PDB file of N, CA and C in Angstrom:
ATOM      1  N   MET A   1     -78.289-148.372 -68.523  1.00 88.00           N
ATOM      2  CA  MET A   1     -77.023-148.558 -67.838  1.00 88.00           C
ATOM      3  C   MET A   1     -76.479-149.940 -68.200  1.00 88.00           C
ATOM      4  N   VAL A   2     -75.173-149.985 -68.460  1.00 92.00           N
ATOM      5  CA  VAL A   2     -74.488-151.236 -68.755  1.00 92.00           C
ATOM      6  C   VAL A   2     -73.362-151.409 -67.754  1.00 92.00           C
ATOM      7  N   VAL A   3     -73.136-152.648 -67.339  1.00 93.00           N
ATOM      8  CA  VAL A   3     -71.993-152.981 -66.485  1.00 93.00           C
ATOM      9  C   VAL A   3     -71.092-153.903 -67.291  1.00 93.00           C
ATOM     10  N   GLU A   4     -69.872-153.454 -67.537  1.00 91.00           N
ATOM     11  CA  GLU A   4     -68.883-154.193 -68.329  1.00 91.00           C
ATOM     12  C   GLU A   4     -67.864-154.795 -67.363  1.00 91.00           C
ATOM     13  N   VAL A   5     -67.706-156.113 -67.388  1.00 92.00           N
ATOM     14  CA  VAL A   5     -66.714-156.782 -66.538  1.00 92.00           C
ATOM     15  C   VAL A   5     -65.467-157.019 -67.379  1.00 92.00           C
ATOM     16  N   VAL A   6     -64.333-156.494 -66.911  1.00 91.00           N
ATOM     17  CA  VAL A   6     -63.074-156.576 -67.648  1.00 91.00           C
ATOM     18  C   VAL A   6     -62.548-158.005 -67.636  1.00 91.00           C
ATOM     19  N   SER A   7     -62.132-158.453 -68.812  1.00 84.00           N
ATOM     20  CA  SER A   7     -61.540-159.780 -68.957  1.00 84.00           C
ATOM     21  C   SER A   7     -60.058-159.735 -68.602  1.00 84.00           C
ATOM     22  N   ASP A   8     -59.475-160.922 -68.387  1.00 82.00           N
ATOM     23  CA  ASP A   8     -58.085-161.009 -67.950  1.00 82.00           C
ATOM     24  C   ASP A   8     -57.056-160.709 -69.030  1.00 82.00           C
ATOM     25  N   ASP A   9     -57.296-161.136 -70.264  1.00 83.00           N
ATOM     26  CA  ASP A   9     -56.249-160.996 -71.277  1.00 83.00           C
ATOM     27  C   ASP A   9     -56.168-159.559 -71.795  1.00 83.00           C
ATOM     28  N   GLU A  10     -54.977-159.169 -72.271  1.00 84.00           N
ATOM     29  CA  GLU A  10     -54.717-157.780 -72.657  1.00 84.00           C
ATOM     30  C   GLU A  10     -55.622-157.294 -73.792  1.00 84.00           C
ATOM     31  N   ALA A  11     -55.837-158.117 -74.801  1.00 83.00           N
ATOM     32  CA  ALA A  11     -56.700-157.697 -75.914  1.00 83.00           C
ATOM     33  C   ALA A  11     -58.114-157.398 -75.423  1.00 83.00           C
ATOM     34  N   SER A  12     -58.604-158.207 -74.515  1.00 83.00           N
ATOM     35  CA  SER A  12     -59.940-157.975 -73.962  1.00 83.00           C
ATOM     36  C   SER A  12     -59.965-156.731 -73.088  1.00 83.00           C
ATOM     37  N   ARG A  13     -58.876-156.486 -72.346  1.00 83.00           N
ATOM     38  CA  ARG A  13     -58.805-155.277 -71.510  1.00 83.00           C
ATOM     39  C   ARG A  13     -58.896-154.027 -72.382  1.00 83.00           C
ATOM     40  N   VAL A  14     -58.169-154.026 -73.500  1.00 82.00           N
ATOM     41  CA  VAL A  14     -58.215-152.881 -74.416  1.00 82.00           C
ATOM     42  C   VAL A  14     -59.633-152.705 -74.943  1.00 82.00           C
ATOM     43  N   ARG A  15     -60.255-153.798 -75.354  1.00 85.00           N
ATOM     44  CA  ARG A  15     -61.630-153.729 -75.859  1.00 85.00           C
ATOM     45  C   ARG A  15     -62.560-153.180 -74.780  1.00 85.00           C
ATOM     46  N   ASP A  16     -62.442-153.724 -73.560  1.00 83.00           N
ATOM     47  CA  ASP A  16     -63.350-153.336 -72.481  1.00 83.00           C
ATOM     48  C   ASP A  16     -63.162-151.880 -72.057  1.00 83.00           C
ATOM     49  N   TYR A  17     -61.916-151.394 -72.061  1.00 83.00           N
ATOM     50  CA  TYR A  17     -61.642-150.024 -71.618  1.00 83.00           C
ATOM     51  C   TYR A  17     -61.757-148.990 -72.733  1.00 83.00           C
ATOM     52  N   GLU A  18     -61.517-149.367 -73.979  1.00 82.00           N
ATOM     53  CA  GLU A  18     -61.464-148.370 -75.045  1.00 82.00           C
ATOM     54  C   GLU A  18     -62.527-148.547 -76.124  1.00 82.00           C
ATOM     55  N   ASP A  19     -62.600-149.721 -76.709  1.00 83.00           N
ATOM     56  CA  ASP A  19     -63.478-149.908 -77.862  1.00 83.00           C
ATOM     57  C   ASP A  19     -64.954-149.789 -77.513  1.00 83.00           C
ATOM     58  N   THR A  20     -65.382-150.463 -76.466  1.00 87.00           N
ATOM     59  CA  THR A  20     -66.810-150.415 -76.119  1.00 87.00           C
ATOM     60  C   THR A  20     -67.226-149.020 -75.672  1.00 87.00           C
ATOM     61  N   HIS A  21     -66.286-148.258 -75.143  1.00 84.00           N
ATOM     62  CA  HIS A  21     -66.512-146.869 -74.743  1.00 84.00           C
ATOM     63  C   HIS A  21     -67.111-146.086 -75.923  1.00 84.00           C
ATOM     64  N   HIS A  22     -66.517-146.231 -77.093  1.00 87.00           N
ATOM     65  CA  HIS A  22     -66.991-145.521 -78.285  1.00 87.00           C
ATOM     66  C   HIS A  22     -68.333-146.071 -78.766  1.00 87.00           C
ATOM     67  N   ASP A  23     -68.492-147.376 -78.684  1.00 90.00           N
ATOM     68  CA  ASP A  23     -69.760-147.987 -79.094  1.00 90.00           C
ATOM     69  C   ASP A  23     -70.908-147.498 -78.219  1.00 90.00           C
ATOM     70  N   TYR A  24     -70.679-147.449 -76.914  1.00 93.00           N
ATOM     71  CA  TYR A  24     -71.726-147.005 -75.994  1.00 93.00           C
ATOM     72  C   TYR A  24     -72.072-145.532 -76.230  1.00 93.00           C
ATOM     73  N   ALA A  25     -71.064-144.707 -76.469  1.00 91.00           N
ATOM     74  CA  ALA A  25     -71.316-143.286 -76.735  1.00 91.00           C
ATOM     75  C   ALA A  25     -72.125-143.119 -78.019  1.00 91.00           C
ATOM     76  N   ALA A  26     -71.763-143.863 -79.054  1.00 91.00           N
ATOM     77  CA  ALA A  26     -72.490-143.780 -80.325  1.00 91.00           C
ATOM     78  C   ALA A  26     -73.953-144.197 -80.163  1.00 91.00           C
ATOM     79  N   ALA A  27     -74.200-145.112 -79.242  1.00 94.00           N
ATOM     80  CA  ALA A  27     -75.567-145.573 -78.981  1.00 94.00           C
ATOM     81  C   ALA A  27     -76.323-144.639 -78.035  1.00 94.00           C
ATOM     82  N   GLY A  28     -75.610-143.659 -77.447  1.00 94.00           N
ATOM     83  CA  GLY A  28     -76.257-142.716 -76.538  1.00 94.00           C
ATOM     84  C   GLY A  28     -76.518-143.264 -75.153  1.00 94.00           C
ATOM     85  N   LEU A  29     -75.791-144.297 -74.757  1.00 95.00           N
ATOM     86  CA  LEU A  29     -75.967-144.898 -73.430  1.00 95.00           C
ATOM     87  C   LEU A  29     -75.555-143.881 -72.361  1.00 95.00           C
ATOM     88  N   PRO A  30     -76.453-143.483 -71.465  1.00 96.00           N
ATOM     89  CA  PRO A  30     -76.141-142.403 -70.534  1.00 96.00           C
ATOM     90  C   PRO A  30     -75.116-142.749 -69.454  1.00 96.00           C
ATOM     91  N   GLU A  31     -75.004-144.021 -69.094  1.00 96.00           N
ATOM     92  CA  GLU A  31     -74.064-144.390 -68.030  1.00 96.00           C
ATOM     93  C   GLU A  31     -73.612-145.828 -68.238  1.00 96.00           C
ATOM     94  N   TYR A  32     -72.327-146.069 -67.995  1.00 95.00           N
ATOM     95  CA  TYR A  32     -71.859-147.449 -67.933  1.00 95.00           C
ATOM     96  C   TYR A  32     -70.758-147.560 -66.901  1.00 95.00           C
ATOM     97  N   TRP A  33     -70.664-148.749 -66.333  1.00 96.00           N
ATOM     98  CA  TRP A  33     -69.643-149.030 -65.324  1.00 96.00           C
ATOM     99  C   TRP A  33     -68.681-150.069 -65.862  1.00 96.00           C
ATOM    100  N   ILE A  34     -67.422-149.911 -65.516  1.00 95.00           N
ATOM    101  CA  ILE A  34     -66.424-150.942 -65.763  1.00 95.00           C
ATOM    102  C   ILE A  34     -66.114-151.580 -64.420  1.00 95.00           C
ATOM    103  N   VAL A  35     -66.314-152.879 -64.325  1.00 95.00           N
ATOM    104  CA  VAL A  35     -65.938-153.639 -63.133  1.00 95.00           C
ATOM    105  C   VAL A  35     -64.637-154.352 -63.484  1.00 95.00           C
ATOM    106  N   ASP A  36     -63.567-153.996 -62.774  1.00 93.00           N
ATOM    107  CA  ASP A  36     -62.239-154.532 -63.074  1.00 93.00           C
ATOM    108  C   ASP A  36     -61.774-155.414 -61.921  1.00 93.00           C
ATOM    109  N   PRO A  37     -61.958-156.730 -62.023  1.00 91.00           N
ATOM    110  CA  PRO A  37     -61.547-157.630 -60.938  1.00 91.00           C
ATOM    111  C   PRO A  37     -60.049-157.580 -60.658  1.00 91.00           C
ATOM    112  N   GLY A  38     -59.225-157.385 -61.690  1.00 89.00           N
ATOM    113  CA  GLY A  38     -57.783-157.330 -61.493  1.00 89.00           C
ATOM    114  C   GLY A  38     -57.348-156.145 -60.653  1.00 89.00           C
ATOM    115  N   ARG A  39     -58.010-155.012 -60.823  1.00 91.00           N
ATOM    116  CA  ARG A  39     -57.708-153.798 -60.047  1.00 91.00           C
ATOM    117  C   ARG A  39     -58.629-153.642 -58.840  1.00 91.00           C
ATOM    118  N   ARG A  40     -59.652-154.489 -58.761  1.00 94.00           N
ATOM    119  CA  ARG A  40     -60.646-154.421 -57.683  1.00 94.00           C
ATOM    120  C   ARG A  40     -61.266-153.019 -57.612  1.00 94.00           C
ATOM    121  N   ARG A  41     -61.711-152.556 -58.775  1.00 95.00           N
ATOM    122  CA  ARG A  41     -62.305-151.229 -58.902  1.00 95.00           C
ATOM    123  C   ARG A  41     -63.576-151.283 -59.730  1.00 95.00           C
ATOM    124  N   VAL A  42     -64.467-150.347 -59.443  1.00 97.00           N
ATOM    125  CA  VAL A  42     -65.629-150.069 -60.285  1.00 97.00           C
ATOM    126  C   VAL A  42     -65.476-148.624 -60.737  1.00 97.00           C
ATOM    127  N   ILE A  43     -65.447-148.417 -62.047  1.00 96.00           N
ATOM    128  CA  ILE A  43     -65.284-147.080 -62.599  1.00 96.00           C
ATOM    129  C   ILE A  43     -66.571-146.721 -63.326  1.00 96.00           C
ATOM    130  N   ALA A  44     -67.234-145.664 -62.866  1.00 96.00           N
ATOM    131  CA  ALA A  44     -68.501-145.219 -63.458  1.00 96.00           C
ATOM    132  C   ALA A  44     -68.234-144.119 -64.474  1.00 96.00           C
ATOM    133  N   HIS A  45     -68.855-144.244 -65.643  1.00 95.00           N
ATOM    134  CA  HIS A  45     -68.746-143.249 -66.708  1.00 95.00           C
ATOM    135  C   HIS A  45     -70.140-142.714 -67.016  1.00 95.00           C
ATOM    136  N   VAL A  46     -70.240-141.385 -67.142  1.00 95.00           N
ATOM    137  CA  VAL A  46     -71.510-140.747 -67.469  1.00 95.00           C
ATOM    138  C   VAL A  46     -71.315-139.939 -68.754  1.00 95.00           C
ATOM    139  N   LEU A  47     -72.262-140.084 -69.680  1.00 95.00           N
ATOM    140  CA  LEU A  47     -72.185-139.417 -70.974  1.00 95.00           C
ATOM    141  C   LEU A  47     -72.593-137.956 -70.852  1.00 95.00           C
ATOM    142  N   GLY A  48     -71.737-137.080 -71.368  1.00 92.00           N
ATOM    143  CA  GLY A  48     -72.021-135.650 -71.427  1.00 92.00           C
ATOM    144  C   GLY A  48     -71.910-135.170 -72.862  1.00 92.00           C
ATOM    145  N   THR A  49     -71.925-133.877 -73.060  1.00 90.00           N
ATOM    146  CA  THR A  49     -71.870-133.328 -74.415  1.00 90.00           C
ATOM    147  C   THR A  49     -70.530-133.589 -75.099  1.00 90.00           C
ATOM    148  N   ALA A  50     -69.457-133.742 -74.333  1.00 87.00           N
ATOM    149  CA  ALA A  50     -68.125-133.996 -74.899  1.00 87.00           C
ATOM    150  C   ALA A  50     -67.746-135.472 -74.827  1.00 87.00           C
ATOM    151  N   GLY A  51     -68.692-136.341 -74.581  1.00 88.00           N
ATOM    152  CA  GLY A  51     -68.406-137.768 -74.447  1.00 88.00           C
ATOM    153  C   GLY A  51     -68.489-138.193 -72.996  1.00 88.00           C
ATOM    154  N   TYR A  52     -67.870-139.325 -72.703  1.00 91.00           N
ATOM    155  CA  TYR A  52     -67.934-139.856 -71.341  1.00 91.00           C
ATOM    156  C   TYR A  52     -66.936-139.174 -70.420  1.00 91.00           C
ATOM    157  N   ALA A  53     -67.360-138.993 -69.180  1.00 92.00           N
ATOM    158  CA  ALA A  53     -66.485-138.522 -68.113  1.00 92.00           C
ATOM    159  C   ALA A  53     -66.569-139.532 -66.983  1.00 92.00           C
ATOM    160  N   VAL A  54     -65.449-139.729 -66.301  1.00 93.00           N
ATOM    161  CA  VAL A  54     -65.450-140.620 -65.142  1.00 93.00           C
ATOM    162  C   VAL A  54     -66.217-139.925 -64.030  1.00 93.00           C
ATOM    163  N   ALA A  55     -67.278-140.561 -63.574  1.00 93.00           N
ATOM    164  CA  ALA A  55     -68.111-139.999 -62.514  1.00 93.00           C
ATOM    165  C   ALA A  55     -67.674-140.480 -61.143  1.00 93.00           C
ATOM    166  N   GLY A  56     -66.907-141.573 -61.105  1.00 94.00           N
ATOM    167  CA  GLY A  56     -66.423-142.100 -59.832  1.00 94.00           C
ATOM    168  C   GLY A  56     -65.621-143.359 -60.042  1.00 94.00           C
ATOM    169  N   GLU A  57     -64.698-143.589 -59.122  1.00 96.00           N
ATOM    170  CA  GLU A  57     -63.921-144.826 -59.111  1.00 96.00           C
ATOM    171  C   GLU A  57     -63.930-145.335 -57.683  1.00 96.00           C
ATOM    172  N   ASP A  58     -64.481-146.520 -57.494  1.00 97.00           N
ATOM    173  CA  ASP A  58     -64.704-147.047 -56.157  1.00 97.00           C
ATOM    174  C   ASP A  58     -63.996-148.378 -55.961  1.00 97.00           C
ATOM    175  N   GLY A  59     -63.501-148.579 -54.727  1.00 96.00           N
ATOM    176  CA  GLY A  59     -62.823-149.814 -54.359  1.00 96.00           C
ATOM    177  C   GLY A  59     -63.667-150.657 -53.427  1.00 96.00           C
ATOM    178  N   PRO A  60     -63.091-151.757 -52.928  1.00 95.00           N
ATOM    179  CA  PRO A  60     -63.848-152.727 -52.131  1.00 95.00           C
ATOM    180  C   PRO A  60     -64.514-152.170 -50.868  1.00 95.00           C
ATOM    181  N   ALA A  61     -63.983-151.106 -50.305  1.00 96.00           N
ATOM    182  CA  ALA A  61     -64.581-150.543 -49.091  1.00 96.00           C
ATOM    183  C   ALA A  61     -65.690-149.539 -49.397  1.00 96.00           C
ATOM    184  N   ASP A  62     -65.941-149.288 -50.673  1.00 97.00           N
ATOM    185  CA  ASP A  62     -66.873-148.241 -51.079  1.00 97.00           C
ATOM    186  C   ASP A  62     -68.223-148.795 -51.528  1.00 97.00           C
ATOM    187  N   VAL A  63     -69.160-147.877 -51.684  1.00 97.00           N
ATOM    188  CA  VAL A  63     -70.452-148.155 -52.307  1.00 97.00           C
ATOM    189  C   VAL A  63     -70.499-147.297 -53.566  1.00 97.00           C
ATOM    190  N   ALA A  64     -70.684-147.925 -54.718  1.00 97.00           N
ATOM    191  CA  ALA A  64     -70.692-147.211 -55.994  1.00 97.00           C
ATOM    192  C   ALA A  64     -72.101-146.705 -56.292  1.00 97.00           C
ATOM    193  N   PRO A  65     -72.263-145.368 -56.364  1.00 95.00           N
ATOM    194  CA  PRO A  65     -73.576-144.818 -56.688  1.00 95.00           C
ATOM    195  C   PRO A  65     -73.737-144.608 -58.192  1.00 95.00           C
ATOM    196  N   SER A  66     -74.950-144.698 -58.655  1.00 93.00           N
ATOM    197  CA  SER A  66     -75.232-144.379 -60.051  1.00 93.00           C
ATOM    198  C   SER A  66     -75.243-142.868 -60.220  1.00 93.00           C
ATOM    199  N   GLY A  67     -74.750-142.410 -61.368  1.00 87.00           N
ATOM    200  CA  GLY A  67     -74.795-140.989 -61.670  1.00 87.00           C
ATOM    201  C   GLY A  67     -76.114-140.554 -62.275  1.00 87.00           C
ATOM    202  N   ILE A  68     -76.936-141.513 -62.707  1.00 88.00           N
ATOM    203  CA  ILE A  68     -78.195-141.154 -63.376  1.00 88.00           C
ATOM    204  C   ILE A  68     -79.435-141.768 -62.740  1.00 88.00           C
ATOM    205  N   CYS A  69     -79.250-142.719 -61.850  1.00 89.00           N
ATOM    206  CA  CYS A  69     -80.388-143.388 -61.198  1.00 89.00           C
ATOM    207  C   CYS A  69     -80.365-143.053 -59.709  1.00 89.00           C
ATOM    208  N   PRO A  70     -81.036-141.995 -59.300  1.00 92.00           N
ATOM    209  CA  PRO A  70     -81.001-141.599 -57.897  1.00 92.00           C
ATOM    210  C   PRO A  70     -81.401-142.747 -56.969  1.00 92.00           C
ATOM    211  N   GLY A  71     -80.611-142.943 -55.933  1.00 94.00           N
ATOM    212  CA  GLY A  71     -80.900-143.970 -54.945  1.00 94.00           C
ATOM    213  C   GLY A  71     -80.332-145.336 -55.274  1.00 94.00           C
ATOM    214  N   PHE A  72     -79.832-145.535 -56.502  1.00 94.00           N
ATOM    215  CA  PHE A  72     -79.257-146.824 -56.876  1.00 94.00           C
ATOM    216  C   PHE A  72     -77.768-146.812 -56.584  1.00 94.00           C
ATOM    217  N   SER A  73     -77.324-147.803 -55.811  1.00 96.00           N
ATOM    218  CA  SER A  73     -75.900-147.947 -55.511  1.00 96.00           C
ATOM    219  C   SER A  73     -75.603-149.420 -55.263  1.00 96.00           C
ATOM    220  N   VAL A  74     -74.330-149.775 -55.388  1.00 96.00           N
ATOM    221  CA  VAL A  74     -73.907-151.164 -55.234  1.00 96.00           C
ATOM    222  C   VAL A  74     -72.694-151.218 -54.314  1.00 96.00           C
ATOM    223  N   PRO A  75     -72.735-152.022 -53.240  1.00 97.00           N
ATOM    224  CA  PRO A  75     -71.532-152.234 -52.431  1.00 97.00           C
ATOM    225  C   PRO A  75     -70.484-152.940 -53.296  1.00 97.00           C
ATOM    226  N   VAL A  76     -69.284-152.385 -53.369  1.00 96.00           N
ATOM    227  CA  VAL A  76     -68.261-152.890 -54.283  1.00 96.00           C
ATOM    228  C   VAL A  76     -67.593-154.164 -53.777  1.00 96.00           C
ATOM    229  N   GLY A  77     -67.307-154.259 -52.493  1.00 94.00           N
ATOM    230  CA  GLY A  77     -66.577-155.399 -51.941  1.00 94.00           C
ATOM    231  C   GLY A  77     -67.116-156.755 -52.347  1.00 94.00           C
ATOM    232  N   PRO A  78     -68.418-157.001 -52.224  1.00 94.00           N
ATOM    233  CA  PRO A  78     -68.957-158.312 -52.592  1.00 94.00           C
ATOM    234  C   PRO A  78     -68.767-158.671 -54.070  1.00 94.00           C
ATOM    235  N   LEU A  79     -68.584-157.676 -54.927  1.00 92.00           N
ATOM    236  CA  LEU A  79     -68.360-157.972 -56.340  1.00 92.00           C
ATOM    237  C   LEU A  79     -67.065-158.748 -56.555  1.00 92.00           C
ATOM    238  N   PHE A  80     -66.122-158.582 -55.624  1.00 91.00           N
ATOM    239  CA  PHE A  80     -64.812-159.204 -55.783  1.00 91.00           C
ATOM    240  C   PHE A  80     -64.581-160.360 -54.822  1.00 91.00           C
ATOM    241  N   ALA A  81     -65.599-160.734 -54.064  1.00 87.00           N
ATOM    242  CA  ALA A  81     -65.475-161.880 -53.156  1.00 87.00           C
ATOM    243  C   ALA A  81     -65.474-163.159 -53.984  1.00 87.00           C
ATOM    244  N   SER A  82     -64.647-164.097 -53.610  1.00 74.00           N
ATOM    245  CA  SER A  82     -64.636-165.374 -54.329  1.00 74.00           C
ATOM    246  C   SER A  82     -65.844-166.204 -53.904  1.00 74.00           C
ATOM    247  N   ALA A  83     -66.170-167.185 -54.696  1.00 47.00           N
ATOM    248  CA  ALA A  83     -67.302-168.059 -54.381  1.00 47.00           C
ATOM    249  C   ALA A  83     -67.097-168.741 -53.039  1.00 47.00           C
ATOM    250  N   SER A  84     -65.869-169.128 -52.728  1.00 47.00           N
ATOM    251  CA  SER A  84     -65.618-169.799 -51.452  1.00 47.00           C
ATOM    252  C   SER A  84     -65.817-168.850 -50.282  1.00 47.00           C
ATOM    253  N   ASP A  85     -65.546-167.532 -50.488  1.00 55.00           N
ATOM    254  CA  ASP A  85     -65.780-166.549 -49.426  1.00 55.00           C
ATOM    255  C   ASP A  85     -67.262-166.423 -49.118  1.00 55.00           C
ATOM    256  N   SER A  86     -68.091-166.425 -50.159  1.00 53.00           N
ATOM    257  CA  SER A  86     -69.514-166.185 -49.951  1.00 53.00           C
ATOM    258  C   SER A  86     -70.308-167.460 -49.686  1.00 53.00           C
ATOM    259  N   CYS A  87     -69.718-168.612 -49.993  1.00 51.00           N
ATOM    260  CA  CYS A  87     -70.442-169.869 -49.807  1.00 51.00           C
ATOM    261  C   CYS A  87     -69.954-170.648 -48.594  1.00 51.00           C
ATOM    262  N   GLY A  88     -69.001-170.112 -47.912  1.00 52.00           N
ATOM    263  CA  GLY A  88     -68.600-170.668 -46.666  1.00 52.00           C
ATOM    264  C   GLY A  88     -67.597-171.699 -46.564  1.00 52.00           C
TER     265      GLY A  88
END
């Protein structure tokens, strides 16, 4: 499993959303997540016979579950908390 954090600039967004998608599929990676701070979303992709399919899209109030690792999940909200929010 890979977690890809989307960068701010447009060229990096294209790379993070499109280019690495093909690289991961070619490598046979069964699952990867895109963490998009700008959209405050976690998008899970699971590899199938026709390529990747979106397995879920979760926001700050959600818990993102893995599609391939039973019992593994991540609360989404803390991923987008600023350092000042978590450090007081």
